[in-house]
Amino acid sequence: MKKLKSIVAVLLVSMLIIIPAATVSAAVIGANSTSAIENNGTYQYIVKDDGTIKISNYVGPDTTSLDIPSTMKVMVNGSMSECTVTEFGYGAFSKKSFERVSIPNTVKIIGRTAFKKCANLKSVEIPDSVTLVDAFAFTQCESLESLIIGSSVSTVGDFAFSYCPKIKSVVIPDSLTYLDLAMFSGDTSLETITIPGTLTYIDYCVFNNCTGLRTINYAGTAEKWNSIAVGGCNDILKNTTLNCNSGKYVYSSATGTFINPSSSEEPTTEPVTEPVTESVTVTPVKPAKTTITIKKSQVSIYLKDTIIINATVKNGRGNTTYVSSNKKIAKVDKTGKVTAIMKGTAKIIVANNGVKKTFTVTVKKPKLNANAKSIKKGKTFTLKITGQVGKATYKSSNTKVAKVNSNGKITAKKIGKATITVMTNGIKLTSKITVTKNKN
């Protein structure tokens, strides 16, 4: 499975170079709002439901320097209002000629492909207000040399800073606990990266083809670094020097971990001589190998459901850590309790003392036993939910045609059509009911 994911990740990295940028439609731009797209001559924008602004596209003149405003005067409900800019939408500034851009300290979300292929962009400072930098946000910014990531960024999407061949150093903020797929892939000049002690997971191909990487400055201990779960296609890390708070470390192929080169890998002892008896040679005892066993390596659960990973750790050191590869799909706490968030698949990496095991969680949506049903007048039918978590509610769009009770039992009252809406696991399901004539 690990080998298969490595191959898939490499293919994704390769495809990024040849896939053309998608055309951004109004439907995509407005995906998070019901408001219409407006145009003030410099920006196309949306006034979101919370009264803040999402910039969907820059339509102003070509310029080498851009100061994005923190507020904009816009028409809201028939009157002019000054609204705060909080989000950049899909491809909002992509393929522009900026050399410098100033992002205001009001922006919280930098959307997918927001600055993709800004080939002249030389410096970017992501302010502390930003919490999400979405996938491909700054990919293929070929002139980008200076990158500062704000202290509140907690999520960075796939390939976000990939193929920026002039970046030489990056500091990861404490708020970022995992590095997502191919985050810095193809950054061939990247020499130094500073990583916080809070980091728990490095995804596949994060440092793929970062051929210049030589130094990792890590805020934790070497023992803690060796416990971080690392996905495939990151072998370049083995060629780096790890600077920890306890000294410098290098990778040892013998142990598969980073060690202090000034100390011996193998413990040694000298003969112990008793005053009267013969000399005795004491054979050093190697510490027992850490093992992790998980009874089931994969499981399927439904939205909002939880499961405890049953991991058995023998001869471990310190705490066992649990990290989700995709917190948007499934999150995990420090005890191994997994909560299903949205439909999809996530990997939970269980680690202790440099030993790692992967637990795969597939999250499914609940479903009804009938998305459409014909019922004869006067008859009944009961809707059943597969994967229900907690209480479900039922509502009929036309109780004169079809009535439904709190247990999902439908009674056909009158010839016609009705839709039964079911709320379960935090989502909405529907069943279209057609009441037909009872020939009896």
GROMACS .gro file of C-alpha atoms in nm:
model
  440
    1MET     CA    1   0.000   0.000   0.000
    2LYS     CA    2   0.284   0.242   0.089
    3LYS     CA    3   0.457   0.163  -0.239
    4LEU     CA    4   0.133   0.226  -0.431
    5LYS     CA    5   0.082   0.563  -0.262
    6SER     CA    6   0.441   0.660  -0.341
    7ILE     CA    7   0.381   0.585  -0.709
    8VAL     CA    8   0.055   0.782  -0.711
    9ALA     CA    9   0.223   1.078  -0.540
   10VAL     CA   10   0.507   1.081  -0.794
   11LEU     CA   11   0.255   1.073  -1.081
   12LEU     CA   12   0.070   1.369  -0.928
   13VAL     CA   13   0.395   1.564  -0.898
   14SER     CA   14   0.478   1.490  -1.262
   15MET     CA   15   0.129   1.578  -1.386
   16LEU     CA   16   0.141   1.922  -1.224
   17ILE     CA   17   0.385   2.042  -1.490
   18ILE     CA   18   0.167   1.949  -1.785
   19ILE     CA   19  -0.187   2.011  -1.658
   20PRO     CA   20  -0.309   2.350  -1.787
   21ALA     CA   21  -0.472   2.593  -1.550
   22ALA     CA   22  -0.846   2.539  -1.532
   23THR     CA   23  -1.079   2.809  -1.656
   24VAL     CA   24  -1.248   2.970  -1.359
   25SER     CA   25  -1.621   2.995  -1.400
   26ALA     CA   26  -1.856   3.215  -1.205
   27ALA     CA   27  -2.006   2.902  -1.052
   28VAL     CA   28  -1.668   2.799  -0.911
   29ILE     CA   29  -1.583   3.146  -0.785
   30GLY     CA   30  -1.910   3.178  -0.600
   31ALA     CA   31  -1.911   2.829  -0.456
   32ASN     CA   32  -1.918   2.950  -0.094
   33SER     CA   33  -2.173   3.227  -0.136
   34THR     CA   34  -2.512   3.290  -0.287
   35SER     CA   35  -2.418   3.651  -0.369
   36ALA     CA   36  -2.357   3.774  -0.723
   37ILE     CA   37  -2.011   3.864  -0.855
   38GLU     CA   38  -1.953   4.240  -0.865
   39ASN     CA   39  -1.684   4.439  -1.048
   40ASN     CA   40  -1.533   4.771  -0.936
   41GLY     CA   41  -1.288   4.796  -1.226
   42THR     CA   42  -0.993   4.657  -1.030
   43TYR     CA   43  -1.141   4.351  -0.862
   44GLN     CA   44  -1.424   4.112  -0.920
   45TYR     CA   45  -1.559   4.026  -0.579
   46ILE     CA   46  -1.839   3.867  -0.381
   47VAL     CA   47  -2.001   4.004  -0.067
   48LYS     CA   48  -2.033   3.691   0.142
   49ASP     CA   49  -2.324   3.607   0.369
   50ASP     CA   50  -2.129   3.732   0.673
   51GLY     CA   51  -2.080   4.074   0.511
   52THR     CA   52  -1.710   4.027   0.429
   53ILE     CA   53  -1.552   4.028   0.084
   54LYS     CA   54  -1.405   3.747  -0.119
   55ILE     CA   55  -1.191   3.871  -0.408
   56SER     CA   56  -1.256   3.636  -0.698
   57ASN     CA   57  -1.040   3.795  -0.970
   58TYR     CA   58  -0.798   4.083  -1.026
   59VAL     CA   59  -0.901   4.273  -1.340
   60GLY     CA   60  -0.695   4.589  -1.291
   61PRO     CA   61  -0.403   4.711  -1.504
   62ASP     CA   62  -0.073   4.524  -1.533
   63THR     CA   63   0.155   4.632  -1.252
   64THR     CA   64   0.475   4.512  -1.087
   65SER     CA   65   0.360   4.606  -0.737
   66LEU     CA   66   0.019   4.547  -0.582
   67ASP     CA   67  -0.116   4.651  -0.241
   68ILE     CA   68  -0.438   4.458  -0.190
   69PRO     CA   69  -0.686   4.664   0.017
   70SER     CA   70  -0.805   4.548   0.358
   71THR     CA   71  -1.149   4.700   0.300
   72MET     CA   72  -1.361   4.794  -0.001
   73LYS     CA   73  -1.658   5.030  -0.034
   74VAL     CA   74  -1.936   4.829  -0.191
   75MET     CA   75  -2.311   4.846  -0.237
   76VAL     CA   76  -2.496   4.632   0.020
   77ASN     CA   77  -2.877   4.631   0.035
   78GLY     CA   78  -2.898   4.953  -0.160
   79SER     CA   79  -2.642   5.156   0.037
   80MET     CA   80  -2.264   5.196   0.034
   81SER     CA   81  -2.080   5.004   0.304
   82GLU     CA   82  -1.712   4.949   0.386
   83CYS     CA   83  -1.656   4.575   0.402
   84THR     CA   84  -1.349   4.380   0.511
   85VAL     CA   85  -1.155   4.164   0.264
   86THR     CA   86  -1.116   3.817   0.420
   87GLU     CA   87  -1.067   3.574   0.132
   88PHE     CA   88  -0.901   3.527  -0.207
   89GLY     CA   89  -1.093   3.291  -0.434
   90TYR     CA   90  -0.993   3.028  -0.689
   91GLY     CA   91  -0.718   3.167  -0.916
   92ALA     CA   92  -0.788   3.525  -0.804
   93PHE     CA   93  -0.439   3.657  -0.891
   94SER     CA   94  -0.298   3.371  -1.099
   95LYS     CA   95  -0.075   3.436  -1.402
   96LYS     CA   96  -0.034   3.805  -1.320
   97SER     CA   97   0.289   4.005  -1.364
   98PHE     CA   98   0.337   4.123  -1.004
   99GLU     CA   99   0.690   4.127  -0.864
  100ARG     CA  100   0.566   4.225  -0.520
  101VAL     CA  101   0.227   4.184  -0.355
  102SER     CA  102   0.108   4.303  -0.013
  103ILE     CA  103  -0.160   4.087   0.150
  104PRO     CA  104  -0.364   4.274   0.416
  105ASN     CA  105  -0.379   4.150   0.774
  106THR     CA  106  -0.754   4.086   0.739
  107VAL     CA  107  -0.735   3.795   0.499
  108LYS     CA  108  -0.807   3.453   0.650
  109ILE     CA  109  -0.818   3.229   0.342
  110ILE     CA  110  -0.588   3.220   0.040
  111GLY     CA  111  -0.779   3.002  -0.204
  112ARG     CA  112  -0.677   2.728  -0.440
  113THR     CA  113  -0.439   2.845  -0.718
  114ALA     CA  114  -0.477   3.205  -0.594
  115PHE     CA  115  -0.126   3.311  -0.709
  116LYS     CA  116  -0.040   3.017  -0.934
  117LYS     CA  117   0.211   3.092  -1.212
  118CYS     CA  118   0.284   3.449  -1.104
  119ALA     CA  119   0.619   3.407  -1.276
  120ASN     CA  120   0.764   3.746  -1.172
  121LEU     CA  121   0.661   3.736  -0.807
  122LYS     CA  122   0.976   3.768  -0.592
  123SER     CA  123   0.850   3.793  -0.235
  124VAL     CA  124   0.543   3.694  -0.036
  125GLU     CA  125   0.460   3.760   0.327
  126ILE     CA  126   0.153   3.572   0.443
  127PRO     CA  127   0.011   3.771   0.735
  128ASP     CA  128  -0.071   3.630   1.077
  129SER     CA  129  -0.444   3.660   1.007
  130VAL     CA  130  -0.434   3.378   0.749
  131THR     CA  131  -0.535   3.030   0.868
  132LEU     CA  132  -0.565   2.846   0.535
  133VAL     CA  133  -0.339   2.844   0.230
  134ASP     CA  134  -0.519   2.614  -0.011
  135ALA     CA  135  -0.377   2.371  -0.267
  136PHE     CA  136  -0.153   2.506  -0.547
  137ALA     CA  137  -0.184   2.859  -0.404
  138PHE     CA  138   0.172   2.967  -0.499
  139THR     CA  139   0.283   2.683  -0.722
  140GLN     CA  140   0.512   2.761  -1.018
  141CYS     CA  141   0.605   3.111  -0.899
  142GLU     CA  142   0.941   3.077  -1.070
  143SER     CA  143   1.098   3.400  -0.935
  144LEU     CA  144   0.983   3.364  -0.574
  145GLU     CA  145   1.285   3.405  -0.345
  146SER     CA  146   1.140   3.518  -0.012
  147LEU     CA  147   0.852   3.336   0.159
  148ILE     CA  148   0.725   3.420   0.508
  149ILE     CA  149   0.441   3.206   0.644
  150GLY     CA  150   0.226   3.373   0.912
  151SER     CA  151   0.203   3.241   1.267
  152SER     CA  152  -0.166   3.142   1.243
  153VAL     CA  153  -0.152   2.925   0.930
  154SER     CA  154  -0.281   2.585   1.043
  155THR     CA  155  -0.358   2.425   0.707
  156VAL     CA  156  -0.159   2.430   0.383
  157GLY     CA  157  -0.296   2.235   0.086
  158ASP     CA  158  -0.129   2.001  -0.163
  159PHE     CA  159   0.151   2.147  -0.380
  160ALA     CA  160   0.097   2.492  -0.221
  161PHE     CA  161   0.458   2.615  -0.266
  162SER     CA  162   0.578   2.359  -0.519
  163TYR     CA  163   0.799   2.434  -0.822
  164CYS     CA  164   0.932   2.762  -0.685
  165PRO     CA  165   1.297   2.696  -0.782
  166LYS     CA  166   1.448   3.011  -0.622
  167ILE     CA  167   1.326   2.974  -0.262
  168LYS     CA  168   1.631   2.911  -0.043
  169SER     CA  169   1.489   2.894   0.308
  170VAL     CA  170   1.149   2.855   0.478
  171VAL     CA  171   1.038   2.880   0.840
  172ILE     CA  172   0.736   2.665   0.929
  173PRO     CA  173   0.520   2.827   1.204
  174ASP     CA  174   0.427   2.645   1.526
  175SER     CA  175   0.062   2.647   1.415
  176LEU     CA  176   0.133   2.400   1.132
  177THR     CA  177   0.140   2.043   1.264
  178TYR     CA  178   0.164   1.858   0.932
  179LEU     CA  179   0.312   1.923   0.588
  180ASP     CA  180   0.071   1.825   0.311
  181LEU     CA  181   0.133   1.635  -0.013
  182ALA     CA  182   0.420   1.774  -0.228
  183MET     CA  183   0.413   2.105  -0.040
  184PHE     CA  184   0.767   2.207  -0.150
  185SER     CA  185   0.817   1.957  -0.432
  186GLY     CA  186   1.050   2.082  -0.705
  187ASP     CA  187   1.195   2.368  -0.497
  188THR     CA  188   1.546   2.285  -0.615
  189SER     CA  189   1.722   2.577  -0.442
  190LEU     CA  190   1.570   2.514  -0.100
  191GLU     CA  191   1.871   2.476   0.131
  192THR     CA  192   1.737   2.526   0.482
  193ILE     CA  193   1.403   2.462   0.645
  194THR     CA  194   1.311   2.545   1.004
  195ILE     CA  195   1.053   2.312   1.157
  196PRO     CA  196   0.870   2.351   1.491
  197GLY     CA  197   0.858   2.087   1.760
  198THR     CA  198   0.481   2.069   1.708
  199LEU     CA  199   0.514   1.895   1.370
  200THR     CA  200   0.384   1.537   1.367
  201TYR     CA  201   0.355   1.436   1.000
  202ILE     CA  202   0.536   1.494   0.670
  203ASP     CA  203   0.322   1.373   0.378
  204TYR     CA  204   0.435   1.206   0.058
  205CYS     CA  205   0.669   1.399  -0.174
  206VAL     CA  206   0.680   1.712   0.045
  207PHE     CA  207   1.051   1.750  -0.037
  208ASN     CA  208   1.057   1.553  -0.363
  209ASN     CA  209   1.332   1.686  -0.593
  210CYS     CA  210   1.447   1.944  -0.336
  211THR     CA  211   1.800   1.864  -0.445
  212GLY     CA  212   1.962   2.155  -0.261
  213LEU     CA  213   1.821   2.076   0.084
  214ARG     CA  214   2.108   2.041   0.333
  215THR     CA  215   1.992   2.167   0.673
  216ILE     CA  216   1.692   2.110   0.897
  217ASN     CA  217   1.660   2.336   1.200
  218TYR     CA  218   1.426   2.154   1.438
  219ALA     CA  219   1.292   2.295   1.764
  220GLY     CA  220   1.245   1.954   1.928
  221THR     CA  221   1.478   1.672   2.027
  222ALA     CA  222   1.634   1.417   1.794
  223GLU     CA  223   1.426   1.146   1.960
  224LYS     CA  224   1.109   1.340   1.884
  225TRP     CA  225   1.220   1.402   1.524
  226ASN     CA  226   1.274   1.029   1.474
  227SER     CA  227   0.913   0.968   1.583
  228ILE     CA  228   0.765   1.198   1.315
  229ALA     CA  229   0.571   1.003   1.052
  230VAL     CA  230   0.726   1.061   0.708
  231GLY     CA  231   0.562   0.958   0.378
  232GLY     CA  232   0.748   0.824   0.076
  233CYS     CA  233   0.949   1.022  -0.181
  234ASN     CA  234   1.123   1.224   0.091
  235ASP     CA  235   1.460   1.045   0.081
  236ILE     CA  236   1.638   1.379   0.041
  237LEU     CA  237   1.591   1.423   0.418
  238LYS     CA  238   1.848   1.149   0.471
  239ASN     CA  239   2.115   1.374   0.316
  240THR     CA  240   2.056   1.664   0.554
  241THR     CA  241   2.207   1.776   0.883
  242LEU     CA  242   1.952   1.791   1.162
  243ASN     CA  243   2.012   2.078   1.405
  244CYS     CA  244   1.823   2.010   1.726
  245ASN     CA  245   1.828   2.174   2.066
  246SER     CA  246   2.061   1.894   2.176
  247GLY     CA  247   2.314   1.921   1.892
  248LYS     CA  248   2.374   1.816   1.533
  249TYR     CA  249   2.256   1.483   1.396
  250VAL     CA  250   2.295   1.288   1.072
  251TYR     CA  251   2.097   1.003   0.922
  252SER     CA  252   2.217   0.650   0.995
  253SER     CA  253   2.119   0.380   0.748
  254ALA     CA  254   2.206   0.121   1.014
  255THR     CA  255   1.943   0.244   1.259
  256GLY     CA  256   1.708   0.419   1.015
  257THR     CA  257   1.714   0.725   1.241
  258PHE     CA  258   1.913   1.046   1.292
  259ILE     CA  259   2.204   1.000   1.534
  260ASN     CA  260   2.474   1.214   1.689
  261PRO     CA  261   2.785   1.146   1.475
  262SER     CA  262   3.015   1.214   1.770
  263SER     CA  263   2.872   0.919   1.963
  264SER     CA  264   2.900   0.552   1.876
  265GLU     CA  265   2.596   0.382   1.730
  266GLU     CA  266   2.670   0.063   1.918
  267PRO     CA  267   2.722   0.061   2.298
  268THR     CA  268   3.064  -0.068   2.399
  269THR     CA  269   3.202  -0.209   2.721
  270GLU     CA  270   3.544  -0.296   2.848
  271PRO     CA  271   3.637  -0.616   3.036
  272VAL     CA  272   3.547  -0.596   3.405
  273THR     CA  273   3.828  -0.723   3.625
  274GLU     CA  274   3.761  -0.848   3.975
  275PRO     CA  275   4.046  -0.818   4.224
  276VAL     CA  276   4.063  -1.193   4.291
  277THR     CA  277   3.888  -1.371   4.005
  278GLU     CA  278   3.964  -1.383   3.636
  279SER     CA  279   3.866  -1.097   3.406
  280VAL     CA  280   3.510  -1.115   3.274
  281THR     CA  281   3.394  -0.969   2.943
  282VAL     CA  282   3.044  -0.827   2.961
  283THR     CA  283   2.840  -0.851   2.640
  284PRO     CA  284   2.633  -0.536   2.586
  285VAL     CA  285   2.257  -0.589   2.579
  286LYS     CA  286   2.081  -0.413   2.296
  287PRO     CA  287   1.748  -0.252   2.379
  288ALA     CA  288   1.443  -0.450   2.269
  289LYS     CA  289   1.299  -0.345   1.935
  290THR     CA  290   0.983  -0.134   1.938
  291THR     CA  291   0.688  -0.294   1.760
  292ILE     CA  292   0.340  -0.165   1.680
  293THR     CA  293   0.053  -0.400   1.601
  294ILE     CA  294  -0.292  -0.295   1.481
  295LYS     CA  295  -0.556  -0.567   1.461
  296LYS     CA  296  -0.730  -0.411   1.162
  297SER     CA  297  -0.532  -0.202   0.916
  298GLN     CA  298  -0.840  -0.045   0.755
  299VAL     CA  299  -1.198   0.028   0.848
  300SER     CA  300  -1.506   0.204   0.706
  301ILE     CA  301  -1.717   0.433   0.923
  302TYR     CA  302  -1.996   0.681   0.862
  303LEU     CA  303  -2.005   1.060   0.900
  304LYS     CA  304  -1.992   1.182   1.263
  305ASP     CA  305  -1.909   0.831   1.384
  306THR     CA  306  -1.603   0.756   1.599
  307ILE     CA  307  -1.370   0.462   1.641
  308ILE     CA  308  -1.075   0.385   1.866
  309ILE     CA  309  -0.758   0.255   1.699
  310ASN     CA  310  -0.662  -0.063   1.882
  311ALA     CA  311  -0.283  -0.034   1.862
  312THR     CA  312  -0.054  -0.249   2.075
  313VAL     CA  313   0.291  -0.097   2.132
  314LYS     CA  314   0.567  -0.313   2.276
  315ASN     CA  315   0.902  -0.181   2.401
  316GLY     CA  316   0.802   0.173   2.313
  317ARG     CA  317   0.960   0.495   2.431
  318GLY     CA  318   0.761   0.794   2.542
  319ASN     CA  319   0.414   0.863   2.408
  320THR     CA  320   0.257   0.700   2.106
  321THR     CA  321   0.144   0.962   1.853
  322TYR     CA  322  -0.151   0.955   1.616
  323VAL     CA  323  -0.162   1.178   1.307
  324SER     CA  324  -0.426   1.207   1.034
  325SER     CA  325  -0.310   1.262   0.675
  326ASN     CA  326  -0.629   1.460   0.609
  327LYS     CA  327  -0.800   1.627   0.903
  328LYS     CA  328  -1.080   1.746   0.676
  329ILE     CA  329  -1.189   1.382   0.632
  330ALA     CA  330  -1.099   1.222   0.966
  331LYS     CA  331  -0.938   1.371   1.275
  332VAL     CA  332  -0.767   1.179   1.555
  333ASP     CA  333  -0.687   1.277   1.912
  334LYS     CA  334  -0.388   1.181   2.126
  335THR     CA  335  -0.566   0.867   2.255
  336GLY     CA  336  -0.627   0.727   1.905
  337LYS     CA  337  -0.995   0.821   1.888
  338VAL     CA  338  -1.089   0.888   1.522
  339THR     CA  339  -1.385   1.109   1.428
  340ALA     CA  340  -1.532   1.100   1.074
  341ILE     CA  341  -1.572   1.453   0.933
  342MET     CA  342  -1.651   1.420   0.561
  343LYS     CA  343  -1.667   1.156   0.289
  344GLY     CA  344  -1.328   1.029   0.170
  345THR     CA  345  -1.022   0.833   0.282
  346ALA     CA  346  -0.755   0.932   0.533
  347LYS     CA  347  -0.448   0.759   0.672
  348ILE     CA  348  -0.386   0.758   1.046
  349ILE     CA  349  -0.015   0.719   1.121
  350VAL     CA  350   0.060   0.557   1.457
  351ALA     CA  351   0.420   0.616   1.568
  352ASN     CA  352   0.649   0.542   1.859
  353ASN     CA  353   1.029   0.548   1.880
  354GLY     CA  354   1.067   0.586   1.503
  355VAL     CA  355   0.841   0.288   1.428
  356LYS     CA  356   0.526   0.367   1.228
  357LYS     CA  357   0.209   0.184   1.130
  358THR     CA  358  -0.068   0.307   0.901
  359PHE     CA  359  -0.438   0.273   0.972
  360THR     CA  360  -0.674   0.354   0.681
  361VAL     CA  361  -1.013   0.512   0.748
  362THR     CA  362  -1.277   0.533   0.475
  363VAL     CA  363  -1.559   0.771   0.564
  364LYS     CA  364  -1.896   0.704   0.401
  365LYS     CA  365  -2.218   0.901   0.387
  366PRO     CA  366  -2.529   0.742   0.537
  367LYS     CA  367  -2.789   0.627   0.284
  368LEU     CA  368  -3.160   0.551   0.268
  369ASN     CA  369  -3.313   0.221   0.172
  370ALA     CA  370  -3.513   0.408  -0.095
  371ASN     CA  371  -3.425   0.736  -0.270
  372ALA     CA  372  -3.755   0.709  -0.459
  373LYS     CA  373  -4.060   0.498  -0.381
  374SER     CA  374  -4.411   0.442  -0.518
  375ILE     CA  375  -4.671   0.369  -0.249
  376LYS     CA  376  -5.034   0.285  -0.303
  377LYS     CA  377  -5.284   0.515  -0.137
  378GLY     CA  378  -5.362   0.395   0.215
  379LYS     CA  379  -5.044   0.186   0.240
  380THR     CA  380  -4.730   0.251   0.444
  381PHE     CA  381  -4.355   0.227   0.394
  382THR     CA  382  -4.073   0.280   0.645
  383LEU     CA  383  -3.753   0.458   0.550
  384LYS     CA  384  -3.440   0.306   0.702
  385ILE     CA  385  -3.097   0.467   0.729
  386THR     CA  386  -2.773   0.274   0.684
  387GLY     CA  387  -2.496   0.437   0.887
  388GLN     CA  388  -2.715   0.651   1.112
  389VAL     CA  389  -2.529   0.819   1.400
  390GLY     CA  390  -2.747   0.982   1.664
  391LYS     CA  391  -3.104   1.098   1.614
  392ALA     CA  392  -3.264   1.145   1.269
  393THR     CA  393  -3.551   1.375   1.177
  394TYR     CA  394  -3.807   1.331   0.898
  395LYS     CA  395  -4.019   1.592   0.722
  396SER     CA  396  -4.267   1.572   0.435
  397SER     CA  397  -4.293   1.847   0.173
  398ASN     CA  398  -4.666   1.770   0.139
  399THR     CA  399  -4.836   1.605   0.434
  400LYS     CA  400  -5.164   1.587   0.242
  401VAL     CA  401  -4.998   1.344   0.001
  402ALA     CA  402  -4.757   1.158   0.228
  403LYS     CA  403  -4.722   1.183   0.604
  404VAL     CA  404  -4.411   1.065   0.791
  405ASN     CA  405  -4.364   1.004   1.163
  406SER     CA  406  -4.054   1.041   1.383
  407ASN     CA  407  -3.946   0.683   1.306
  408GLY     CA  408  -3.954   0.726   0.927
  409LYS     CA  409  -4.284   0.549   0.871
  410ILE     CA  410  -4.458   0.699   0.564
  411THR     CA  411  -4.837   0.684   0.522
  412ALA     CA  412  -4.970   0.742   0.169
  413LYS     CA  413  -5.269   0.979   0.211
  414LYS     CA  414  -5.354   1.116  -0.133
  415ILE     CA  415  -5.253   1.057  -0.495
  416GLY     CA  416  -4.964   1.286  -0.582
  417LYS     CA  417  -4.596   1.346  -0.508
  418ALA     CA  418  -4.403   1.449  -0.199
  419THR     CA  419  -4.040   1.462  -0.089
  420ILE     CA  420  -3.936   1.326   0.247
  421THR     CA  421  -3.633   1.512   0.385
  422VAL     CA  422  -3.419   1.323   0.635
  423MET     CA  423  -3.157   1.495   0.851
  424THR     CA  424  -2.901   1.254   0.990
  425ASN     CA  425  -2.530   1.265   1.076
  426GLY     CA  426  -2.535   1.637   1.004
  427ILE     CA  427  -2.638   1.598   0.637
  428LYS     CA  428  -2.960   1.596   0.437
  429LEU     CA  429  -3.100   1.294   0.253
  430THR     CA  430  -3.416   1.291   0.044
  431SER     CA  431  -3.662   1.032  -0.081
  432LYS     CA  432  -3.912   1.114  -0.356
  433ILE     CA  433  -4.248   0.956  -0.283
  434THR     CA  434  -4.518   0.896  -0.543
  435VAL     CA  435  -4.861   0.798  -0.413
  436THR     CA  436  -5.056   0.594  -0.666
  437LYS     CA  437  -5.414   0.475  -0.686
  438ASN     CA  438  -5.501   0.170  -0.485
  439LYS     CA  439  -5.685  -0.055  -0.729
  440ASN     CA  440  -5.837  -0.252  -0.443
   0.00000   0.00000   0.00000
